[in-house]
Amino acid sequence: MNTLPNRLILQKYLRHNVHFPHIWCPGCGNGIFLGALLRAIERTGYHRDQIVLVGGIGCIGRATSYVDFNTVHTAHGRALPFATGIKAANPALKVIAIMGDGDAVAIGGNHLIHACRRNIDVTALVVNNFNYGMTGGQMSPTTPEGARTPTSPGGSIEEPFHIADLAACAGASFSARATTFHVREMESLIFKALSRDGFSMVEVISSCPAHYGANNGAKTPVEMMRWQKEYSVPVDKAAALSPEERKKMIITGIIAEREVPGWTEKYRATLDGKREK
């Protein structure tokens, strides 16, 4: 449970005297996500020295510079290999990998599916703004079909990845999706992901009014938030929608949750010679 007011939680975990102001554009959803993450961590009761935050390349990857945990800023697409190695070397640590959509499912896509399959005790948080915001808004693997970007000026003709569904199919023991508009739900799902064993993931649909929104008729932060609100549907209600209706919506909530032994538990049992033959 929280023991501090929200503003004191931010003061407790941010390196506010060192690495600010931040680089994020006005209206970016990264700040909302980071606040929810810090509140969720406070609720878990972990001491900051027990936390390792691993980030890749991209807008959200810079978050590792702003927080006072053990932090690692890695190469593009390589947050999960670093997180896997850290967890394997020291299972007592709580390891969190934060990535953007390009980082997680483009150059890092192979690492993501194997981390899910391996079910190692790492929490992956993917902030999905549907484009490569840091480099000008190019199309990413999650850009919706028909959406315009500088590299798809006539509208994307590709089917996008749905990251939380991909993680569930690849073997993650917990997979969920939230939006930066539904901030309380996002905080709750991140807390659940942090509280579990095995590989857990939360996909966070975020705003990028500077690039994705500007190219798709939502140039202001308010317009992007309104879009998240109007096009989100809880997973239980989504079951009643047709396939065509589901394609237009952001399906939120827990996508998959299953109790299976994690990689760390099985590896420890193997070392102890206690694994069943």
C-alpha positions as a Python dict, from the first residue, in 0.01 Angstrom:
ca = {
    (1, 'M'): (0, 0, 0),
    (2, 'N'): (111, 357, -60),
    (3, 'T'): (260, 521, 245),
    (4, 'L'): (345, 851, 78),
    (5, 'P'): (141, 1114, -109),
    (6, 'N'): (192, 1094, -485),
    (7, 'R'): (408, 1407, -501),
    (8, 'L'): (643, 1265, -239),
    (9, 'I'): (666, 937, -431),
    (10, 'L'): (791, 1133, -731),
    (11, 'Q'): (1041, 1321, -516),
    (12, 'K'): (1155, 995, -360),
    (13, 'Y'): (1240, 818, -687),
    (14, 'L'): (1324, 1091, -940),
    (15, 'R'): (1678, 1220, -989),
    (16, 'H'): (1526, 1565, -997),
    (17, 'N'): (1847, 1749, -918),
    (18, 'V'): (2054, 1580, -1187),
    (19, 'H'): (1886, 1488, -1513),
    (20, 'F'): (1603, 1736, -1558),
    (21, 'P'): (1444, 1894, -1760),
    (22, 'H'): (1346, 1581, -1951),
    (23, 'I'): (1351, 1547, -2330),
    (24, 'W'): (989, 1447, -2386),
    (25, 'C'): (759, 1660, -2605),
    (26, 'P'): (460, 1848, -2460),
    (27, 'G'): (163, 1611, -2441),
    (28, 'C'): (375, 1295, -2455),
    (29, 'G'): (231, 1011, -2246),
    (30, 'N'): (569, 903, -2107),
    (31, 'G'): (537, 1120, -1795),
    (32, 'I'): (197, 970, -1711),
    (33, 'F'): (341, 621, -1753),
    (34, 'L'): (646, 698, -1541),
    (35, 'G'): (432, 837, -1257),
    (36, 'A'): (217, 523, -1260),
    (37, 'L'): (527, 302, -1258),
    (38, 'L'): (677, 481, -957),
    (39, 'R'): (350, 459, -762),
    (40, 'A'): (324, 87, -843),
    (41, 'I'): (681, 27, -728),
    (42, 'E'): (608, 212, -402),
    (43, 'R'): (309, -20, -345),
    (44, 'T'): (524, -332, -387),
    (45, 'G'): (742, -238, -92),
    (46, 'Y'): (1068, -304, -276),
    (47, 'H'): (1360, -90, -165),
    (48, 'R'): (1511, 112, -449),
    (49, 'D'): (1835, -89, -425),
    (50, 'Q'): (1637, -407, -504),
    (51, 'I'): (1508, -261, -831),
    (52, 'V'): (1693, -273, -1164),
    (53, 'L'): (1539, -69, -1444),
    (54, 'V'): (1668, -157, -1791),
    (55, 'G'): (1585, 66, -2088),
    (56, 'G'): (1654, 47, -2459),
    (57, 'I'): (1670, 319, -2724),
    (58, 'G'): (1384, 556, -2799),
    (59, 'C'): (1184, 821, -2614),
    (60, 'I'): (1085, 600, -2319),
    (61, 'G'): (1435, 456, -2298),
    (62, 'R'): (1550, 787, -2153),
    (63, 'A'): (1339, 721, -1842),
    (64, 'T'): (1624, 521, -1690),
    (65, 'S'): (1821, 847, -1658),
    (66, 'Y'): (1547, 1013, -1454),
    (67, 'V'): (1492, 759, -1176),
    (68, 'D'): (1698, 668, -871),
    (69, 'F'): (1719, 288, -898),
    (70, 'N'): (1990, 63, -1034),
    (71, 'T'): (1956, 156, -1401),
    (72, 'V'): (2098, 39, -1733),
    (73, 'H'): (2061, 218, -2066),
    (74, 'T'): (2128, -40, -2337),
    (75, 'A'): (2148, -64, -2715),
    (76, 'H'): (1843, -57, -2939),
    (77, 'G'): (1629, -367, -2895),
    (78, 'R'): (1856, -516, -2630),
    (79, 'A'): (1678, -428, -2304),
    (80, 'L'): (1548, -784, -2256),
    (81, 'P'): (1882, -965, -2310),
    (82, 'F'): (2041, -735, -2050),
    (83, 'A'): (1745, -785, -1814),
    (84, 'T'): (1765, -1163, -1861),
    (85, 'G'): (2134, -1169, -1777),
    (86, 'I'): (2089, -953, -1468),
    (87, 'K'): (1805, -1171, -1338),
    (88, 'A'): (1998, -1493, -1405),
    (89, 'A'): (2306, -1358, -1225),
    (90, 'N'): (2117, -1224, -923),
    (91, 'P'): (1763, -1366, -886),
    (92, 'A'): (1705, -1158, -572),
    (93, 'L'): (1675, -841, -780),
    (94, 'K'): (1345, -715, -921),
    (95, 'V'): (1425, -655, -1287),
    (96, 'I'): (1206, -431, -1502),
    (97, 'A'): (1260, -368, -1874),
    (98, 'I'): (1098, -61, -2025),
    (99, 'M'): (1077, -27, -2402),
    (100, 'G'): (894, 149, -2679),
    (101, 'D'): (708, -32, -2955),
    (102, 'G'): (993, -8, -3204),
    (103, 'D'): (1244, -119, -2943),
    (104, 'A'): (1034, -415, -2825),
    (105, 'V'): (884, -563, -3141),
    (106, 'A'): (1103, -439, -3429),
    (107, 'I'): (1475, -475, -3366),
    (108, 'G'): (1406, -643, -3030),
    (109, 'G'): (1121, -864, -3147),
    (110, 'N'): (1317, -1187, -3142),
    (111, 'H'): (1435, -1118, -2787),
    (112, 'L'): (1077, -1049, -2678),
    (113, 'I'): (928, -1377, -2798),
    (114, 'H'): (1210, -1579, -2644),
    (115, 'A'): (1182, -1396, -2311),
    (116, 'C'): (810, -1482, -2312),
    (117, 'R'): (880, -1844, -2407),
    (118, 'R'): (1149, -1871, -2141),
    (119, 'N'): (912, -1721, -1882),
    (120, 'I'): (1197, -1568, -1686),
    (121, 'D'): (1104, -1348, -1389),
    (122, 'V'): (1127, -1012, -1561),
    (123, 'T'): (856, -748, -1593),
    (124, 'A'): (844, -589, -1938),
    (125, 'L'): (662, -257, -1982),
    (126, 'V'): (613, -150, -2343),
    (127, 'V'): (498, 204, -2415),
    (128, 'N'): (329, 187, -2755),
    (129, 'N'): (281, 520, -2935),
    (130, 'F'): (247, 355, -3278),
    (131, 'N'): (556, 515, -3434),
    (132, 'Y'): (927, 595, -3397),
    (133, 'G'): (871, 925, -3220),
    (134, 'M'): (1233, 1007, -3139),
    (135, 'T'): (1344, 1001, -3503),
    (136, 'G'): (1050, 1180, -3665),
    (137, 'G'): (748, 952, -3648),
    (138, 'Q'): (830, 677, -3896),
    (139, 'M'): (607, 369, -3924),
    (140, 'S'): (666, 98, -3662),
    (141, 'P'): (539, -262, -3635),
    (142, 'T'): (242, -137, -3431),
    (143, 'T'): (130, 144, -3664),
    (144, 'P'): (-239, 74, -3732),
    (145, 'E'): (-340, -21, -4085),
    (146, 'G'): (-431, 294, -4274),
    (147, 'A'): (-243, 530, -4040),
    (148, 'R'): (-17, 787, -4203),
    (149, 'T'): (348, 842, -4111),
    (150, 'P'): (643, 999, -4297),
    (151, 'T'): (728, 648, -4426),
    (152, 'S'): (367, 555, -4504),
    (153, 'P'): (229, 883, -4645),
    (154, 'G'): (-62, 705, -4815),
    (155, 'G'): (-147, 506, -4502),
    (156, 'S'): (8, 184, -4371),
    (157, 'I'): (-90, -126, -4570),
    (158, 'E'): (46, -368, -4306),
    (159, 'E'): (-131, -549, -4023),
    (160, 'P'): (12, -425, -3692),
    (161, 'F'): (141, -631, -3402),
    (162, 'H'): (-82, -629, -3093),
    (163, 'I'): (193, -654, -2834),
    (164, 'A'): (4, -789, -2533),
    (165, 'D'): (-157, -1060, -2750),
    (166, 'L'): (181, -1147, -2900),
    (167, 'A'): (330, -1188, -2551),
    (168, 'A'): (42, -1409, -2440),
    (169, 'C'): (80, -1636, -2744),
    (170, 'A'): (457, -1657, -2695),
    (171, 'G'): (424, -1787, -2337),
    (172, 'A'): (421, -1492, -2097),
    (173, 'S'): (254, -1585, -1769),
    (174, 'F'): (88, -1242, -1744),
    (175, 'S'): (-4, -1005, -2023),
    (176, 'A'): (-217, -690, -2003),
    (177, 'R'): (-294, -367, -2185),
    (178, 'A'): (-382, -20, -2055),
    (179, 'T'): (-380, 338, -2183),
    (180, 'T'): (-236, 659, -2043),
    (181, 'F'): (-592, 794, -2025),
    (182, 'H'): (-695, 514, -1788),
    (183, 'V'): (-411, 588, -1549),
    (184, 'R'): (-549, 412, -1241),
    (185, 'E'): (-604, 92, -1437),
    (186, 'M'): (-253, 124, -1578),
    (187, 'E'): (-104, 160, -1229),
    (188, 'S'): (-303, -139, -1104),
    (189, 'L'): (-192, -362, -1394),
    (190, 'I'): (173, -261, -1352),
    (191, 'F'): (146, -345, -980),
    (192, 'K'): (3, -689, -1065),
    (193, 'A'): (279, -749, -1318),
    (194, 'L'): (546, -653, -1063),
    (195, 'S'): (390, -879, -800),
    (196, 'R'): (407, -1197, -1010),
    (197, 'D'): (669, -1462, -1078),
    (198, 'G'): (751, -1549, -1437),
    (199, 'F'): (755, -1316, -1736),
    (200, 'S'): (494, -1043, -1709),
    (201, 'M'): (412, -767, -1954),
    (202, 'V'): (199, -456, -1964),
    (203, 'E'): (150, -279, -2297),
    (204, 'V'): (71, 89, -2241),
    (205, 'I'): (-101, 273, -2527),
    (206, 'S'): (45, 623, -2516),
    (207, 'S'): (8, 962, -2683),
    (208, 'C'): (245, 1111, -2940),
    (209, 'P'): (71, 1430, -3055),
    (210, 'A'): (393, 1572, -3201),
    (211, 'H'): (423, 1300, -3466),
    (212, 'Y'): (164, 1020, -3476),
    (213, 'G'): (-123, 1247, -3376),
    (214, 'A'): (-13, 1527, -3609),
    (215, 'N'): (-15, 1286, -3904),
    (216, 'N'): (-351, 1134, -3815),
    (217, 'G'): (-585, 1418, -3722),
    (218, 'A'): (-510, 1444, -3349),
    (219, 'K'): (-257, 1723, -3316),
    (220, 'T'): (-322, 1811, -2951),
    (221, 'P'): (-276, 1609, -2632),
    (222, 'V'): (-648, 1648, -2557),
    (223, 'E'): (-745, 1502, -2893),
    (224, 'M'): (-517, 1205, -2837),
    (225, 'M'): (-658, 1145, -2490),
    (226, 'R'): (-1012, 1168, -2626),
    (227, 'W'): (-921, 907, -2888),
    (228, 'Q'): (-791, 671, -2617),
    (229, 'K'): (-1108, 720, -2415),
    (230, 'E'): (-1352, 671, -2702),
    (231, 'Y'): (-1179, 373, -2864),
    (232, 'S'): (-1098, 170, -2553),
    (233, 'V'): (-1308, -129, -2447),
    (234, 'P'): (-1251, -370, -2155),
    (235, 'V'): (-1152, -720, -2255),
    (236, 'D'): (-1476, -876, -2123),
    (237, 'K'): (-1692, -647, -2336),
    (238, 'A'): (-1468, -687, -2641),
    (239, 'A'): (-1575, -1051, -2670),
    (240, 'A'): (-1913, -935, -2799),
    (241, 'L'): (-1762, -733, -3084),
    (242, 'S'): (-1720, -856, -3439),
    (243, 'P'): (-1366, -905, -3574),
    (244, 'E'): (-1397, -584, -3777),
    (245, 'E'): (-1515, -388, -3473),
    (246, 'R'): (-1232, -527, -3260),
    (247, 'K'): (-972, -407, -3513),
    (248, 'K'): (-1071, -46, -3444),
    (249, 'M'): (-1061, -72, -3066),
    (250, 'I'): (-798, -71, -2789),
    (251, 'I'): (-881, -378, -2581),
    (252, 'T'): (-777, -311, -2222),
    (253, 'G'): (-732, -526, -1914),
    (254, 'I'): (-570, -863, -1851),
    (255, 'I'): (-520, -1048, -2181),
    (256, 'A'): (-366, -1364, -2031),
    (257, 'E'): (-282, -1487, -1682),
    (258, 'R'): (-160, -1834, -1596),
    (259, 'E'): (24, -2000, -1312),
    (260, 'V'): (329, -2183, -1444),
    (261, 'P'): (678, -2219, -1294),
    (262, 'G'): (913, -1941, -1400),
    (263, 'W'): (1260, -1990, -1548),
    (264, 'T'): (1431, -1874, -1231),
    (265, 'E'): (1242, -2124, -1016),
    (266, 'K'): (1315, -2414, -1252),
    (267, 'Y'): (1681, -2318, -1286),
    (268, 'R'): (1722, -2302, -910),
    (269, 'A'): (1558, -2645, -877),
    (270, 'T'): (1795, -2785, -1137),
    (271, 'L'): (2096, -2649, -949),
    (272, 'D'): (1964, -2798, -627),
    (273, 'G'): (1909, -3137, -793),
    (274, 'K'): (1545, -3137, -695),
    (275, 'R'): (1380, -3120, -1035),
    (276, 'E'): (1154, -3414, -1112),
    (277, 'K'): (1286, -3655, -1379),
}
